[in-house]
Amino acid sequence: QVQLQESGPGLVKPSETLSLTCTVSAGSIRSYYWSWIRQPPGKGLEWIGYVYNIANTKYNPSLRSRVTISADTSRDQVSLRVTSVTAADTAVYFCARGFGDYLFDSWGRGTLVTVSS
Amino acid sequence: DIQMTQSPSSLSASVGDRVTITCRASQRITNFLNWYQHKPGKAPKFLIYAASNLQSGVPSRFSGSGSGTDFTLTISGLQPEDFATYYCQQGYTSPYTFGQGTRLEIK
């Protein structure tokens, strides 16, 4: 059964770049959609975007100008970068897999990222 | 963006009860509606896709229905492990959006 593990700094300063990695175990990242989803404290889930077959990406328009999602098939890792972060980017960030672009069939446990000076 | 509204936002029930959670979309989404279960500190679990199709391995006490704008998730015969937060999600059009969640608590 595939397992997903998010990793990265838990604290990022305002205006800097948030970078997270999702490591996929017991499965290849090829031929699946890999999304990032976040949940600010006390708020709902927000889809950030996905990467598919390495080169195909789609992003939430609300974040598109600041977000990059990429995939490394040699390491079975999916990465997220969010530039120019503010306190509003404080959230638990989840990595999720989908066999279609519109659903998420496996998730990681999430990692909390706090934006603060 | 399509807004997803769940009701109730929280629900208290007992083991063995039958509970229903409702999800309403702000526009028609045919059957592009998925359900998830989330427990604190755990990975969210995928339960139902395309409104009524049970994901492999999900117990048959879970069921989903609906089409268009109105959808329901029903749990028949609550088990202790079912107490969690449940989210609906529309996959009809990007950006994919979630309901605000329904917290199911033990009475």
PDB file of C-alpha atoms in Angstrom:
ATOM      1  CA  GLN A   1       0.000   0.000   0.000  1.00  0.00           C
ATOM      2  CA  VAL A   2       1.384   3.379  -0.989  1.00  0.00           C
ATOM      3  CA  GLN A   3       2.562   5.666   1.814  1.00  0.00           C
ATOM      4  CA  LEU A   4       3.117   9.391   1.603  1.00  0.00           C
ATOM      5  CA  GLN A   5       5.309  11.394   3.971  1.00  0.00           C
ATOM      6  CA  GLU A   6       5.533  15.176   3.924  1.00  0.00           C
ATOM      7  CA  SER A   7       8.707  16.838   5.154  1.00  0.00           C
ATOM      8  CA  GLY A   8      10.210  20.295   5.368  1.00  0.00           C
ATOM      9  CA  PRO A   9      10.797  23.241   7.698  1.00  0.00           C
ATOM     10  CA  GLY A  10       8.098  23.829  10.278  1.00  0.00           C
ATOM     11  CA  LEU A  11       8.855  27.548  10.490  1.00  0.00           C
ATOM     12  CA  VAL A  12       9.266  30.004   7.629  1.00  0.00           C
ATOM     13  CA  LYS A  13       9.786  33.756   7.849  1.00  0.00           C
ATOM     14  CA  PRO A  14       7.410  36.169   6.129  1.00  0.00           C
ATOM     15  CA  SER A  15       8.367  37.027   2.528  1.00  0.00           C
ATOM     16  CA  GLU A  16      10.512  33.888   2.249  1.00  0.00           C
ATOM     17  CA  THR A  17       9.851  30.668   0.317  1.00  0.00           C
ATOM     18  CA  LEU A  18       8.114  27.619   1.750  1.00  0.00           C
ATOM     19  CA  SER A  19       9.500  24.348   0.404  1.00  0.00           C
ATOM     20  CA  LEU A  20       8.071  20.914   1.164  1.00  0.00           C
ATOM     21  CA  THR A  21       8.747  17.420  -0.111  1.00  0.00           C
ATOM     22  CA  CYS A  22       6.427  14.437  -0.300  1.00  0.00           C
ATOM     23  CA  THR A  23       8.211  11.087  -0.369  1.00  0.00           C
ATOM     24  CA  VAL A  24       6.219   8.221  -1.827  1.00  0.00           C
ATOM     25  CA  SER A  25       6.885   4.692  -0.573  1.00  0.00           C
ATOM     26  CA  ALA A  26       5.685   1.366  -1.952  1.00  0.00           C
ATOM     27  CA  GLY A  27       4.656   2.879  -5.245  1.00  0.00           C
ATOM     28  CA  SER A  28       5.819   4.884  -8.219  1.00  0.00           C
ATOM     29  CA  ILE A  29       4.778   8.456  -8.828  1.00  0.00           C
ATOM     30  CA  ARG A  30       4.322   7.801 -12.530  1.00  0.00           C
ATOM     31  CA  SER A  31       0.816   7.796 -13.979  1.00  0.00           C
ATOM     32  CA  TYR A  32      -0.850   9.386 -10.983  1.00  0.00           C
ATOM     33  CA  TYR A  33      -1.913  12.891 -10.100  1.00  0.00           C
ATOM     34  CA  TRP A  34      -0.041  14.337  -7.122  1.00  0.00           C
ATOM     35  CA  SER A  35      -1.703  17.175  -5.304  1.00  0.00           C
ATOM     36  CA  TRP A  36      -0.913  19.466  -2.434  1.00  0.00           C
ATOM     37  CA  ILE A  37      -3.753  20.476  -0.149  1.00  0.00           C
ATOM     38  CA  ARG A  38      -3.589  22.690   2.911  1.00  0.00           C
ATOM     39  CA  GLN A  39      -5.652  23.417   5.989  1.00  0.00           C
ATOM     40  CA  PRO A  40      -5.120  26.646   7.938  1.00  0.00           C
ATOM     41  CA  PRO A  41      -5.744  26.335  11.685  1.00  0.00           C
ATOM     42  CA  GLY A  42      -9.466  26.139  12.363  1.00  0.00           C
ATOM     43  CA  LYS A  43     -10.344  26.388   8.680  1.00  0.00           C
ATOM     44  CA  GLY A  44     -11.269  24.096   5.821  1.00  0.00           C
ATOM     45  CA  LEU A  45      -9.243  22.259   3.214  1.00  0.00           C
ATOM     46  CA  GLU A  46      -7.859  24.154   0.214  1.00  0.00           C
ATOM     47  CA  TRP A  47      -6.566  22.422  -2.925  1.00  0.00           C
ATOM     48  CA  ILE A  48      -3.295  24.051  -4.024  1.00  0.00           C
ATOM     49  CA  GLY A  49      -2.561  22.217  -7.258  1.00  0.00           C
ATOM     50  CA  TYR A  50      -1.231  19.036  -8.851  1.00  0.00           C
ATOM     51  CA  VAL A  51       1.495  17.609 -11.043  1.00  0.00           C
ATOM     52  CA  TYR A  52       0.840  14.739 -13.457  1.00  0.00           C
ATOM     53  CA  ASN A  53       3.347  12.799 -15.534  1.00  0.00           C
ATOM     54  CA  ILE A  54       6.121  15.100 -14.362  1.00  0.00           C
ATOM     55  CA  ALA A  55       5.463  17.990 -16.691  1.00  0.00           C
ATOM     56  CA  ASN A  56       1.732  18.643 -16.464  1.00  0.00           C
ATOM     57  CA  THR A  57       0.609  20.964 -13.717  1.00  0.00           C
ATOM     58  CA  LYS A  58      -2.543  22.765 -12.685  1.00  0.00           C
ATOM     59  CA  TYR A  59      -2.849  25.268  -9.865  1.00  0.00           C
ATOM     60  CA  ASN A  60      -5.545  26.962  -7.846  1.00  0.00           C
ATOM     61  CA  PRO A  61      -5.864  30.455  -9.378  1.00  0.00           C
ATOM     62  CA  SER A  62      -5.808  31.942  -5.889  1.00  0.00           C
ATOM     63  CA  LEU A  63      -2.193  30.751  -5.484  1.00  0.00           C
ATOM     64  CA  ARG A  64      -0.967  30.290  -9.055  1.00  0.00           C
ATOM     65  CA  SER A  65       1.407  33.244  -9.109  1.00  0.00           C
ATOM     66  CA  ARG A  66       3.302  31.959  -6.044  1.00  0.00           C
ATOM     67  CA  VAL A  67       3.198  28.154  -6.335  1.00  0.00           C
ATOM     68  CA  THR A  68       5.293  25.548  -8.109  1.00  0.00           C
ATOM     69  CA  ILE A  69       4.690  21.799  -7.860  1.00  0.00           C
ATOM     70  CA  SER A  70       7.213  19.405  -9.347  1.00  0.00           C
ATOM     71  CA  ALA A  71       7.990  15.696  -9.422  1.00  0.00           C
ATOM     72  CA  ASP A  72      11.249  13.732  -9.282  1.00  0.00           C
ATOM     73  CA  THR A  73      10.655  10.212 -10.566  1.00  0.00           C
ATOM     74  CA  SER A  74      14.172   9.069  -9.709  1.00  0.00           C
ATOM     75  CA  ARG A  75      13.497   9.719  -6.030  1.00  0.00           C
ATOM     76  CA  ASP A  76       9.703   9.183  -6.074  1.00  0.00           C
ATOM     77  CA  GLN A  77       9.241  12.617  -4.581  1.00  0.00           C
ATOM     78  CA  VAL A  78       6.825  15.461  -5.203  1.00  0.00           C
ATOM     79  CA  SER A  79       7.742  18.994  -4.156  1.00  0.00           C
ATOM     80  CA  LEU A  80       5.893  22.184  -3.331  1.00  0.00           C
ATOM     81  CA  ARG A  81       7.255  25.717  -3.357  1.00  0.00           C
ATOM     82  CA  VAL A  82       5.291  28.742  -2.242  1.00  0.00           C
ATOM     83  CA  THR A  83       7.030  32.088  -2.593  1.00  0.00           C
ATOM     84  CA  SER A  84       6.520  35.346  -0.702  1.00  0.00           C
ATOM     85  CA  VAL A  85       4.706  33.705   2.197  1.00  0.00           C
ATOM     86  CA  THR A  86       2.632  35.567   4.762  1.00  0.00           C
ATOM     87  CA  ALA A  87       0.884  34.527   7.960  1.00  0.00           C
ATOM     88  CA  ALA A  88      -2.079  33.480   5.814  1.00  0.00           C
ATOM     89  CA  ASP A  89       0.063  30.618   4.487  1.00  0.00           C
ATOM     90  CA  THR A  90       0.302  29.076   7.950  1.00  0.00           C
ATOM     91  CA  ALA A  91      -1.365  25.680   7.614  1.00  0.00           C
ATOM     92  CA  VAL A  92      -1.047  21.926   7.723  1.00  0.00           C
ATOM     93  CA  TYR A  93       0.111  20.911   4.259  1.00  0.00           C
ATOM     94  CA  PHE A  94      -0.959  17.532   2.887  1.00  0.00           C
ATOM     95  CA  CYS A  95       0.364  15.583  -0.045  1.00  0.00           C
ATOM     96  CA  ALA A  96      -2.239  13.429  -1.816  1.00  0.00           C
ATOM     97  CA  ARG A  97      -2.379  11.008  -4.731  1.00  0.00           C
ATOM     98  CA  GLY A  98      -5.198  10.681  -7.215  1.00  0.00           C
ATOM     99  CA  PHE A  99      -5.924   8.127  -9.922  1.00  0.00           C
ATOM    100  CA  GLY A 100      -7.902  10.964 -11.483  1.00  0.00           C
ATOM    101  CA  ASP A 101      -7.253  14.666 -11.260  1.00  0.00           C
ATOM    102  CA  TYR A 102     -10.477  15.294  -9.365  1.00  0.00           C
ATOM    103  CA  LEU A 103     -10.046  13.016  -6.357  1.00  0.00           C
ATOM    104  CA  PHE A 104      -7.487  12.113  -3.713  1.00  0.00           C
ATOM    105  CA  ASP A 105      -7.278   8.410  -2.874  1.00  0.00           C
ATOM    106  CA  SER A 106      -4.189   8.385  -0.641  1.00  0.00           C
ATOM    107  CA  TRP A 107      -2.939  11.106   1.677  1.00  0.00           C
ATOM    108  CA  GLY A 108      -0.030  11.827   3.935  1.00  0.00           C
ATOM    109  CA  ARG A 109      -0.524  12.812   7.559  1.00  0.00           C
ATOM    110  CA  GLY A 110       0.369  16.387   6.806  1.00  0.00           C
ATOM    111  CA  THR A 111       3.021  18.738   8.123  1.00  0.00           C
ATOM    112  CA  LEU A 112       2.416  22.008   9.950  1.00  0.00           C
ATOM    113  CA  VAL A 113       4.141  25.055   8.529  1.00  0.00           C
ATOM    114  CA  THR A 114       4.041  28.270  10.530  1.00  0.00           C
ATOM    115  CA  VAL A 115       4.916  31.596   8.939  1.00  0.00           C
ATOM    116  CA  SER A 116       6.339  33.881  11.575  1.00  0.00           C
ATOM    117  CA  SER A 117       9.349  36.074  12.173  1.00  0.00           C
TER     118      SER A 117
ATOM    119  CA  ASP B   1     -15.232  28.746  -7.490  1.00  0.00           C
ATOM    120  CA  ILE B   2     -17.894  26.201  -6.553  1.00  0.00           C
ATOM    121  CA  GLN B   3     -18.852  26.514  -2.890  1.00  0.00           C
ATOM    122  CA  MET B   4     -19.548  23.323  -0.955  1.00  0.00           C
ATOM    123  CA  THR B   5     -21.736  23.577   2.140  1.00  0.00           C
ATOM    124  CA  GLN B   6     -22.042  20.729   4.615  1.00  0.00           C
ATOM    125  CA  SER B   7     -24.644  20.287   7.297  1.00  0.00           C
ATOM    126  CA  PRO B   8     -24.599  19.873  10.142  1.00  0.00           C
ATOM    127  CA  SER B   9     -21.191  21.257  11.086  1.00  0.00           C
ATOM    128  CA  SER B  10     -21.160  18.933  14.090  1.00  0.00           C
ATOM    129  CA  LEU B  11     -23.176  15.935  15.141  1.00  0.00           C
ATOM    130  CA  SER B  12     -23.396  13.822  18.289  1.00  0.00           C
ATOM    131  CA  ALA B  13     -24.414  10.186  17.967  1.00  0.00           C
ATOM    132  CA  SER B  14     -24.107   6.833  19.697  1.00  0.00           C
ATOM    133  CA  VAL B  15     -22.538   3.567  18.602  1.00  0.00           C
ATOM    134  CA  GLY B  16     -25.080   1.730  16.478  1.00  0.00           C
ATOM    135  CA  ASP B  17     -26.867   4.867  15.277  1.00  0.00           C
ATOM    136  CA  ARG B  18     -27.548   5.742  11.672  1.00  0.00           C
ATOM    137  CA  VAL B  19     -26.346   9.215  10.700  1.00  0.00           C
ATOM    138  CA  THR B  20     -26.632  11.297   7.561  1.00  0.00           C
ATOM    139  CA  ILE B  21     -24.441  14.207   6.507  1.00  0.00           C
ATOM    140  CA  THR B  22     -25.555  16.539   3.753  1.00  0.00           C
ATOM    141  CA  CYS B  23     -23.405  18.372   1.212  1.00  0.00           C
ATOM    142  CA  ARG B  24     -24.734  21.029  -1.145  1.00  0.00           C
ATOM    143  CA  ALA B  25     -22.895  22.505  -4.124  1.00  0.00           C
ATOM    144  CA  SER B  26     -23.389  26.109  -5.252  1.00  0.00           C
ATOM    145  CA  GLN B  27     -23.912  24.878  -8.823  1.00  0.00           C
ATOM    146  CA  ARG B  28     -24.619  21.570 -10.512  1.00  0.00           C
ATOM    147  CA  ILE B  29     -21.699  19.143 -10.399  1.00  0.00           C
ATOM    148  CA  THR B  30     -23.443  16.018 -11.813  1.00  0.00           C
ATOM    149  CA  ASN B  31     -21.951  13.213  -9.682  1.00  0.00           C
ATOM    150  CA  PHE B  32     -18.404  14.567  -9.265  1.00  0.00           C
ATOM    151  CA  LEU B  33     -18.605  14.380  -5.495  1.00  0.00           C
ATOM    152  CA  ASN B  34     -16.185  12.611  -3.159  1.00  0.00           C
ATOM    153  CA  TRP B  35     -16.179  11.987   0.599  1.00  0.00           C
ATOM    154  CA  TYR B  36     -13.283  11.751   3.048  1.00  0.00           C
ATOM    155  CA  GLN B  37     -12.848  10.865   6.714  1.00  0.00           C
ATOM    156  CA  HIS B  38     -10.216  12.595   8.835  1.00  0.00           C
ATOM    157  CA  LYS B  39      -9.030  11.865  12.343  1.00  0.00           C
ATOM    158  CA  PRO B  40      -6.643  14.242  14.159  1.00  0.00           C
ATOM    159  CA  GLY B  41      -3.013  13.511  13.384  1.00  0.00           C
ATOM    160  CA  LYS B  42      -3.891  10.878  10.796  1.00  0.00           C
ATOM    161  CA  ALA B  43      -3.917  10.862   7.032  1.00  0.00           C
ATOM    162  CA  PRO B  44      -7.373  11.632   5.628  1.00  0.00           C
ATOM    163  CA  LYS B  45      -9.107   8.542   4.269  1.00  0.00           C
ATOM    164  CA  PHE B  46     -10.865   8.368   0.903  1.00  0.00           C
ATOM    165  CA  LEU B  47     -14.333   6.877   1.349  1.00  0.00           C
ATOM    166  CA  ILE B  48     -16.595   7.447  -1.632  1.00  0.00           C
ATOM    167  CA  TYR B  49     -16.130   8.700  -5.194  1.00  0.00           C
ATOM    168  CA  ALA B  50     -18.576   9.752  -7.884  1.00  0.00           C
ATOM    169  CA  ALA B  51     -21.212  10.348  -5.203  1.00  0.00           C
ATOM    170  CA  SER B  52     -22.053   6.724  -4.511  1.00  0.00           C
ATOM    171  CA  ASN B  53     -19.091   4.443  -5.244  1.00  0.00           C
ATOM    172  CA  LEU B  54     -17.403   2.915  -2.223  1.00  0.00           C
ATOM    173  CA  GLN B  55     -13.615   2.954  -2.340  1.00  0.00           C
ATOM    174  CA  SER B  56     -12.040  -0.482  -2.008  1.00  0.00           C
ATOM    175  CA  GLY B  57     -11.684  -1.535   1.622  1.00  0.00           C
ATOM    176  CA  VAL B  58     -14.261   0.894   2.995  1.00  0.00           C
ATOM    177  CA  PRO B  59     -16.907  -0.837   5.130  1.00  0.00           C
ATOM    178  CA  SER B  60     -20.329  -1.262   3.562  1.00  0.00           C
ATOM    179  CA  ARG B  61     -21.992   0.666   6.411  1.00  0.00           C
ATOM    180  CA  PHE B  62     -20.853   3.784   4.524  1.00  0.00           C
ATOM    181  CA  SER B  63     -22.980   4.862   1.583  1.00  0.00           C
ATOM    182  CA  GLY B  64     -23.370   7.945  -0.552  1.00  0.00           C
ATOM    183  CA  SER B  65     -26.073   9.291  -2.788  1.00  0.00           C
ATOM    184  CA  GLY B  66     -27.106  12.343  -4.735  1.00  0.00           C
ATOM    185  CA  SER B  67     -26.637  14.131  -8.014  1.00  0.00           C
ATOM    186  CA  GLY B  68     -26.672  17.682  -9.277  1.00  0.00           C
ATOM    187  CA  THR B  69     -26.316  19.898  -6.222  1.00  0.00           C
ATOM    188  CA  ASP B  70     -27.432  17.795  -3.246  1.00  0.00           C
ATOM    189  CA  PHE B  71     -25.562  14.844  -1.801  1.00  0.00           C
ATOM    190  CA  THR B  72     -25.598  12.721   1.336  1.00  0.00           C
ATOM    191  CA  LEU B  73     -23.217  10.474   3.224  1.00  0.00           C
ATOM    192  CA  THR B  74     -24.893   7.890   5.427  1.00  0.00           C
ATOM    193  CA  ILE B  75     -23.270   5.694   8.037  1.00  0.00           C
ATOM    194  CA  SER B  76     -25.519   2.824   9.118  1.00  0.00           C
ATOM    195  CA  GLY B  77     -24.605   1.302  12.447  1.00  0.00           C
ATOM    196  CA  LEU B  78     -21.930   3.642  13.790  1.00  0.00           C
ATOM    197  CA  GLN B  79     -18.769   1.990  15.068  1.00  0.00           C
ATOM    198  CA  PRO B  80     -16.345   3.536  17.569  1.00  0.00           C
ATOM    199  CA  GLU B  81     -13.761   4.045  14.821  1.00  0.00           C
ATOM    200  CA  ASP B  82     -16.207   6.159  12.779  1.00  0.00           C
ATOM    201  CA  PHE B  83     -16.041   9.173  15.084  1.00  0.00           C
ATOM    202  CA  ALA B  84     -14.096  11.677  13.002  1.00  0.00           C
ATOM    203  CA  THR B  85     -14.541  14.688  10.746  1.00  0.00           C
ATOM    204  CA  TYR B  86     -16.056  14.117   7.310  1.00  0.00           C
ATOM    205  CA  TYR B  87     -15.486  16.274   4.236  1.00  0.00           C
ATOM    206  CA  CYS B  88     -17.156  16.387   0.861  1.00  0.00           C
ATOM    207  CA  GLN B  89     -15.230  17.577  -2.198  1.00  0.00           C
ATOM    208  CA  GLN B  90     -16.332  18.493  -5.702  1.00  0.00           C
ATOM    209  CA  GLY B  91     -14.264  17.268  -8.624  1.00  0.00           C
ATOM    210  CA  TYR B  92     -16.430  18.773 -11.367  1.00  0.00           C
ATOM    211  CA  THR B  93     -14.187  21.705 -12.105  1.00  0.00           C
ATOM    212  CA  SER B  94     -10.924  23.218 -10.954  1.00  0.00           C
ATOM    213  CA  PRO B  95     -10.226  24.621  -8.436  1.00  0.00           C
ATOM    214  CA  TYR B  96     -11.444  21.539  -6.585  1.00  0.00           C
ATOM    215  CA  THR B  97     -13.166  22.621  -3.394  1.00  0.00           C
ATOM    216  CA  PHE B  98     -14.131  21.027  -0.102  1.00  0.00           C
ATOM    217  CA  GLY B  99     -16.967  21.429   2.343  1.00  0.00           C
ATOM    218  CA  GLN B 100     -16.092  22.907   5.705  1.00  0.00           C
ATOM    219  CA  GLY B 101     -16.378  19.530   7.408  1.00  0.00           C
ATOM    220  CA  THR B 102     -18.802  17.748   9.728  1.00  0.00           C
ATOM    221  CA  ARG B 103     -17.434  16.683  13.084  1.00  0.00           C
ATOM    222  CA  LEU B 104     -19.039  13.447  14.276  1.00  0.00           C
ATOM    223  CA  GLU B 105     -18.736  13.049  18.038  1.00  0.00           C
ATOM    224  CA  ILE B 106     -19.700  10.373  20.509  1.00  0.00           C
ATOM    225  CA  LYS B 107     -22.856  11.163  22.478  1.00  0.00           C
TER     226      LYS B 107
END
